[in-house]
mmCIF file of C-alpha atoms in Angstrom:
data_model
loop_
_atom_site.group_PDB
_atom_site.id
_atom_site.type_symbol
_atom_site.label_atom_id
_atom_site.label_comp_id
_atom_site.label_asym_id
_atom_site.label_seq_id
_atom_site.Cartn_x
_atom_site.Cartn_y
_atom_site.Cartn_z
ATOM 1 C CA UNK A 161 16.831 -10.328 0.527
ATOM 2 C CA UNK A 162 13.493 -8.492 0.311
ATOM 3 C CA UNK A 163 10.364 -9.460 2.343
ATOM 4 C CA UNK A 164 8.491 -9.148 -0.296
ATOM 5 C CA UNK A 165 9.752 -9.716 -4.450
ATOM 6 C CA UNK A 166 8.385 -9.184 -7.881
ATOM 7 C CA UNK A 167 9.703 -8.852 -11.501
ATOM 8 C CA UNK A 168 10.101 -5.289 -11.919
ATOM 9 C CA UNK A 169 8.405 -6.651 -15.995
ATOM 10 C CA UNK A 170 7.158 -5.031 -18.009
ATOM 11 C CA UNK A 171 5.371 -7.369 -18.752
ATOM 12 C CA UNK A 172 3.773 -7.270 -22.332
ATOM 13 C CA UNK A 173 1.080 -9.147 -23.178
ATOM 14 C CA UNK A 174 -1.930 -8.964 -26.322
ATOM 15 C CA UNK A 175 -5.207 -8.441 -25.397
ATOM 16 C CA UNK A 176 -7.002 -11.214 -24.638
ATOM 17 C CA UNK A 177 -4.216 -13.318 -23.264
ATOM 18 C CA UNK A 178 -3.749 -14.727 -19.542
ATOM 19 C CA UNK A 179 -1.689 -12.629 -17.722
ATOM 20 C CA UNK A 180 0.075 -14.193 -15.103
ATOM 21 C CA UNK A 181 1.850 -11.857 -12.282
ATOM 22 C CA UNK A 182 4.287 -13.546 -9.348
ATOM 23 C CA UNK A 183 5.402 -12.607 -5.612
ATOM 24 C CA UNK A 184 7.567 -14.538 -3.472
ATOM 25 C CA UNK A 185 7.689 -13.685 0.366
ATOM 26 C CA UNK A 186 10.325 -14.214 2.743
ATOM 27 C CA UNK A 187 8.371 -15.053 6.183
ATOM 28 C CA UNK A 188 6.889 -17.964 6.287
ATOM 29 C CA UNK A 189 4.583 -18.072 8.658
ATOM 30 C CA UNK A 190 2.588 -15.076 6.724
ATOM 31 C CA UNK A 191 -0.820 -15.631 6.593
ATOM 32 C CA UNK A 192 -2.627 -13.149 4.654
ATOM 33 C CA UNK A 193 -1.736 -11.988 1.159
ATOM 34 C CA UNK A 194 -3.834 -9.003 -0.922
ATOM 35 C CA UNK A 195 -3.110 -8.217 -4.391
ATOM 36 C CA UNK A 196 -3.499 -4.125 -5.626
ATOM 37 C CA UNK A 197 -3.760 -2.236 -9.164
ATOM 38 C CA UNK A 198 -2.293 1.069 -9.302
ATOM 39 C CA UNK A 199 -2.404 3.416 -12.072
ATOM 40 C CA UNK A 200 -0.030 5.630 -12.708
ATOM 41 C CA UNK A 201 -0.424 8.547 -10.759
ATOM 42 C CA UNK A 202 -3.067 7.064 -8.535
ATOM 43 C CA UNK A 203 -3.062 4.866 -5.271
ATOM 44 C CA UNK A 204 -3.159 1.392 -4.908
ATOM 45 C CA UNK A 205 -6.353 -0.435 -5.151
ATOM 46 C CA UNK A 206 -7.670 -4.042 -3.690
ATOM 47 C CA UNK A 207 -8.200 -6.792 -6.747
ATOM 48 C CA UNK A 208 -8.045 -9.613 -4.854
ATOM 49 C CA UNK A 209 -7.022 -10.874 -1.127
ATOM 50 C CA UNK A 210 -6.138 -14.728 -0.664
ATOM 51 C CA UNK A 211 -5.578 -16.518 2.680
ATOM 52 C CA UNK A 212 -5.625 -20.300 2.383
ATOM 53 C CA UNK A 213 -3.542 -22.576 0.162
ATOM 54 C CA UNK A 214 -4.917 -23.047 -4.006
ATOM 55 C CA UNK A 215 -6.567 -20.709 -5.796
ATOM 56 C CA UNK A 216 -9.790 -17.879 -5.883
ATOM 57 C CA UNK A 217 -11.320 -16.420 -8.481
ATOM 58 C CA UNK A 218 -13.186 -13.265 -9.015
ATOM 59 C CA UNK A 219 -14.297 -12.606 -12.124
ATOM 60 C CA UNK A 220 -11.457 -12.522 -14.399
ATOM 61 C CA UNK A 221 -8.706 -12.596 -11.658
ATOM 62 C CA UNK A 222 -7.217 -15.219 -10.493
ATOM 63 C CA UNK A 223 -5.020 -15.314 -7.177
ATOM 64 C CA UNK A 224 -3.285 -18.291 -6.121
ATOM 65 C CA UNK A 225 -1.472 -19.551 -2.632
ATOM 66 C CA UNK A 226 1.230 -21.594 -2.335
ATOM 67 C CA UNK A 227 2.717 -21.579 1.531
ATOM 68 C CA UNK A 228 5.071 -24.716 1.325
ATOM 69 C CA UNK A 229 6.617 -23.018 -1.500
ATOM 70 C CA UNK A 230 6.052 -19.241 -0.551
ATOM 71 C CA UNK A 231 4.561 -17.948 -3.605
ATOM 72 C CA UNK A 232 1.133 -15.955 -4.308
ATOM 73 C CA UNK A 233 0.397 -15.442 -8.279
ATOM 74 C CA UNK A 234 -2.029 -13.140 -9.961
ATOM 75 C CA UNK A 235 -3.552 -14.572 -13.018
ATOM 76 C CA UNK A 236 -5.658 -12.146 -15.674
ATOM 77 C CA UNK A 237 -7.516 -13.482 -18.121
ATOM 78 C CA UNK A 238 -8.699 -12.170 -21.128
ATOM 79 C CA UNK A 239 -6.185 -9.560 -20.360
ATOM 80 C CA UNK A 240 -7.787 -5.904 -21.521
ATOM 81 C CA UNK A 241 -5.742 -2.656 -22.461
ATOM 82 C CA UNK A 242 -7.267 -1.072 -19.223
ATOM 83 C CA UNK A 243 -5.702 -4.204 -16.790
ATOM 84 C CA UNK A 244 -2.302 -2.126 -18.065
ATOM 85 C CA UNK A 245 -1.094 -1.205 -14.676
ATOM 86 C CA UNK A 246 0.969 -1.694 -12.002
ATOM 87 C CA UNK A 247 0.602 -4.867 -9.729
ATOM 88 C CA UNK A 248 1.881 -4.960 -6.144
ATOM 89 C CA UNK A 249 1.679 -8.300 -4.222
ATOM 90 C CA UNK A 250 0.987 -7.313 -0.426
ATOM 91 C CA UNK A 251 1.857 -9.298 2.494
ATOM 92 C CA UNK A 252 0.976 -9.103 6.136
ATOM 93 C CA UNK A 253 4.037 -11.093 8.528
ATOM 94 C CA UNK A 254 2.986 -13.105 11.199
ATOM 95 C CA UNK A 255 4.999 -10.879 13.289
ATOM 96 C CA UNK A 256 3.561 -8.107 12.368
ATOM 97 C CA UNK A 257 0.748 -7.886 15.277
ATOM 98 C CA UNK A 258 -0.365 -4.298 13.590
ATOM 99 C CA UNK A 259 -1.401 -5.558 10.331
ATOM 100 C CA UNK A 260 0.447 -3.504 8.470
ATOM 101 C CA UNK A 261 1.257 -4.389 4.902
ATOM 102 C CA UNK A 262 5.012 -5.291 3.216
ATOM 103 C CA UNK A 263 4.754 -4.317 -0.346
ATOM 104 C CA UNK A 264 6.715 -5.238 -3.491
ATOM 105 C CA UNK A 265 8.410 -3.065 -5.643
ATOM 106 C CA UNK A 266 5.334 -3.874 -8.166
ATOM 107 C CA UNK A 267 5.611 -5.251 -11.731
ATOM 108 C CA UNK A 268 4.177 -3.201 -14.356
ATOM 109 C CA UNK A 269 1.856 -4.760 -17.146
ATOM 110 C CA UNK A 270 1.178 -3.783 -20.467
ATOM 111 C CA UNK A 271 -1.836 -5.090 -22.784
ATOM 112 C CA UNK A 272 -1.699 -4.156 -26.253
ATOM 113 C CA UNK A 273 -3.944 -3.824 -28.403
ATOM 114 C CA UNK B 67 -17.771 9.720 -0.781
ATOM 115 C CA UNK B 68 -17.327 7.264 1.820
ATOM 116 C CA UNK B 69 -13.557 6.501 1.161
ATOM 117 C CA UNK B 70 -10.516 7.773 2.870
ATOM 118 C CA UNK B 71 -9.781 11.266 1.868
ATOM 119 C CA UNK B 72 -6.876 13.181 2.213
ATOM 120 C CA UNK B 73 -5.431 16.807 1.851
ATOM 121 C CA UNK B 74 -3.963 18.624 -0.334
ATOM 122 C CA UNK B 75 -3.749 16.398 -3.124
ATOM 123 C CA UNK B 76 -0.586 18.183 -4.153
ATOM 124 C CA UNK B 77 1.975 20.076 -2.391
ATOM 125 C CA UNK B 78 4.989 21.920 -3.982
ATOM 126 C CA UNK B 79 7.321 23.532 -0.833
ATOM 127 C CA UNK B 80 10.491 25.242 -0.849
ATOM 128 C CA UNK B 81 13.371 23.211 1.062
ATOM 129 C CA UNK B 82 13.417 23.882 4.551
ATOM 130 C CA UNK B 83 9.720 24.907 4.854
ATOM 131 C CA UNK B 84 6.819 22.183 6.945
ATOM 132 C CA UNK B 85 4.245 20.757 5.431
ATOM 133 C CA UNK B 86 1.597 18.655 7.054
ATOM 134 C CA UNK B 87 -1.000 16.037 5.123
ATOM 135 C CA UNK B 88 -4.172 15.504 6.577
ATOM 136 C CA UNK B 89 -5.982 12.125 6.472
ATOM 137 C CA UNK B 90 -9.742 11.582 7.145
ATOM 138 C CA UNK B 91 -10.275 7.477 7.110
ATOM 139 C CA UNK B 92 -13.527 5.357 6.845
ATOM 140 C CA UNK B 93 -16.047 5.839 8.559
ATOM 141 C CA UNK B 94 -16.078 3.912 12.610
ATOM 142 C CA UNK B 95 -12.214 2.509 10.688
ATOM 143 C CA UNK B 96 -10.031 2.113 14.340
ATOM 144 C CA UNK B 97 -6.643 2.140 12.883
ATOM 145 C CA UNK B 98 -5.262 3.718 10.398
ATOM 146 C CA UNK B 99 -1.991 3.714 8.024
ATOM 147 C CA UNK B 100 0.576 6.367 7.030
ATOM 148 C CA UNK B 101 3.092 5.316 3.885
ATOM 149 C CA UNK B 102 5.124 6.993 1.278
ATOM 150 C CA UNK B 103 5.361 5.601 -2.425
ATOM 151 C CA UNK B 104 8.598 6.806 -4.695
ATOM 152 C CA UNK B 105 8.486 6.249 -8.387
ATOM 153 C CA UNK B 106 9.280 2.508 -9.442
ATOM 154 C CA UNK B 107 9.006 1.523 -5.585
ATOM 155 C CA UNK B 108 5.970 -0.045 -4.018
ATOM 156 C CA UNK B 109 4.604 1.628 -0.961
ATOM 157 C CA UNK B 110 6.875 1.793 1.873
ATOM 158 C CA UNK B 111 5.544 2.096 5.751
ATOM 159 C CA UNK B 112 6.057 4.561 8.072
ATOM 160 C CA UNK B 113 3.444 4.223 10.862
ATOM 161 C CA UNK B 114 0.261 2.779 12.206
ATOM 162 C CA UNK B 115 -2.742 4.002 14.454
ATOM 163 C CA UNK B 116 -4.888 2.183 16.339
ATOM 164 C CA UNK B 117 -8.014 4.626 17.588
ATOM 165 C CA UNK B 118 -5.683 7.542 18.781
ATOM 166 C CA UNK B 119 -2.582 5.802 20.204
ATOM 167 C CA UNK B 120 0.495 5.504 17.678
ATOM 168 C CA UNK B 121 1.671 1.892 17.507
ATOM 169 C CA UNK B 122 4.413 1.746 15.190
ATOM 170 C CA UNK B 123 6.910 3.814 13.415
ATOM 171 C CA UNK B 124 9.448 2.756 10.827
ATOM 172 C CA UNK B 125 13.055 3.963 11.130
ATOM 173 C CA UNK B 126 12.145 5.576 8.022
ATOM 174 C CA UNK B 127 10.233 8.016 10.194
ATOM 175 C CA UNK B 128 13.053 10.743 11.127
ATOM 176 C CA UNK B 129 12.959 13.127 13.622
ATOM 177 C CA UNK B 130 11.573 15.596 10.806
ATOM 178 C CA UNK B 131 8.402 13.562 10.448
ATOM 179 C CA UNK B 132 5.857 13.356 12.962
ATOM 180 C CA UNK B 133 1.947 12.254 13.013
ATOM 181 C CA UNK B 134 -0.728 12.058 14.984
ATOM 182 C CA UNK B 135 -4.508 11.157 15.190
ATOM 183 C CA UNK B 136 -6.487 13.393 17.422
ATOM 184 C CA UNK B 137 -9.925 11.760 19.432
ATOM 185 C CA UNK B 138 -9.267 9.053 17.115
ATOM 186 C CA UNK B 139 -10.525 9.587 13.903
ATOM 187 C CA UNK B 140 -8.224 12.269 11.441
ATOM 188 C CA UNK B 141 -5.017 11.977 11.201
ATOM 189 C CA UNK B 142 -2.037 13.918 10.164
ATOM 190 C CA UNK B 143 0.849 13.999 9.179
ATOM 191 C CA UNK B 144 3.772 16.730 9.215
ATOM 192 C CA UNK B 145 7.223 17.161 7.670
ATOM 193 C CA UNK B 146 9.499 19.574 9.182
ATOM 194 C CA UNK B 147 12.697 21.398 7.062
ATOM 195 C CA UNK B 148 11.736 18.876 4.197
ATOM 196 C CA UNK B 149 14.343 18.224 2.100
ATOM 197 C CA UNK B 150 14.123 16.929 -1.360
ATOM 198 C CA UNK B 151 14.487 13.696 -0.768
ATOM 199 C CA UNK B 152 11.016 13.359 1.050
ATOM 200 C CA UNK B 153 9.601 13.997 -2.457
ATOM 201 C CA UNK B 154 7.071 11.417 -2.877
ATOM 202 C CA UNK B 155 3.507 10.509 -2.740
ATOM 203 C CA UNK B 156 2.461 9.974 1.109
ATOM 204 C CA UNK B 157 -0.610 7.051 1.167
ATOM 205 C CA UNK B 158 -3.112 7.651 4.082
ATOM 206 C CA UNK B 159 -4.959 3.636 4.787
ATOM 207 C CA UNK B 160 -7.416 2.851 6.817
ATOM 208 C CA UNK B 161 -8.791 -0.627 8.102
ATOM 209 C CA UNK B 162 -11.084 -2.028 10.833
ATOM 210 C CA UNK B 163 -9.648 -4.660 12.884
ATOM 211 C CA UNK B 164 -11.476 -7.320 15.262
ATOM 212 C CA UNK B 165 -8.992 -10.380 14.824
ATOM 213 C CA UNK B 166 -5.891 -10.712 13.720
ATOM 214 C CA UNK B 167 -6.706 -12.043 10.246
ATOM 215 C CA UNK B 168 -8.859 -10.102 7.586
ATOM 216 C CA UNK B 169 -7.580 -6.932 8.099
ATOM 217 C CA UNK B 170 -8.505 -5.232 4.470
ATOM 218 C CA UNK B 171 -6.569 -1.690 3.974
ATOM 219 C CA UNK B 172 -7.834 0.762 1.887
ATOM 220 C CA UNK B 173 -6.186 3.765 0.971
ATOM 221 C CA UNK B 174 -6.919 7.039 -0.328
ATOM 222 C CA UNK B 175 -6.023 9.174 -3.217
ATOM 223 C CA UNK B 176 -2.558 10.150 -2.028
ATOM 224 C CA UNK B 177 -0.581 13.350 -1.164
ATOM 225 C CA UNK B 178 2.141 14.439 -3.726
ATOM 226 C CA UNK B 179 4.503 16.170 -2.333
ATOM 227 C CA UNK B 180 7.418 17.996 -4.405
ATOM 228 C CA UNK B 181 10.487 19.912 -2.740
ATOM 229 C CA UNK B 182 12.341 22.112 -4.596
#
């Protein structure tokens, strides 16, 4: 079992719709969770971090964390073509004292005009 | 620009040659990470430094790979006797770590390596 799993996609949504991206992780004791956006040929860019169960909203983005289910999601409201990118879920497992991120393989999102 | 800086951005080298990448982290960040990313995959951890000490190396980091962070500032990643399988984007990242939680990691633009 991979430490962090995401559906690779591609996930295609129409412009203006809600895009829902999902991620599961294996280390139950993980405390820190991140979503990065990566445009083709570019480096990852931090969008959201979340540390507590529940929802965290930032503009059109909402991160949701459920530690009991070991599940993290990212919702993008009013999706725009500029949101088309690969979204990477990353986790810092509890065993990791160095703060290194463990990434999923990423979900490719395509927003159609 | 006060972000993480990497150089060179692109490198094409012949198999068997050595290459070196440099990373300048965000000023005052005490942690520096190297990752490798291939097409269609998420970044894979290679190694990290806290100040000048290299505290962890991945099993992915073969003997041909070496990283340094003299004086706890910039870092270099050297790949000796490159192989075609080394072709990837090498990402440097940094963070300022005060406690075990809330570690936000920022990435540089990456260094693309193509081994021909």
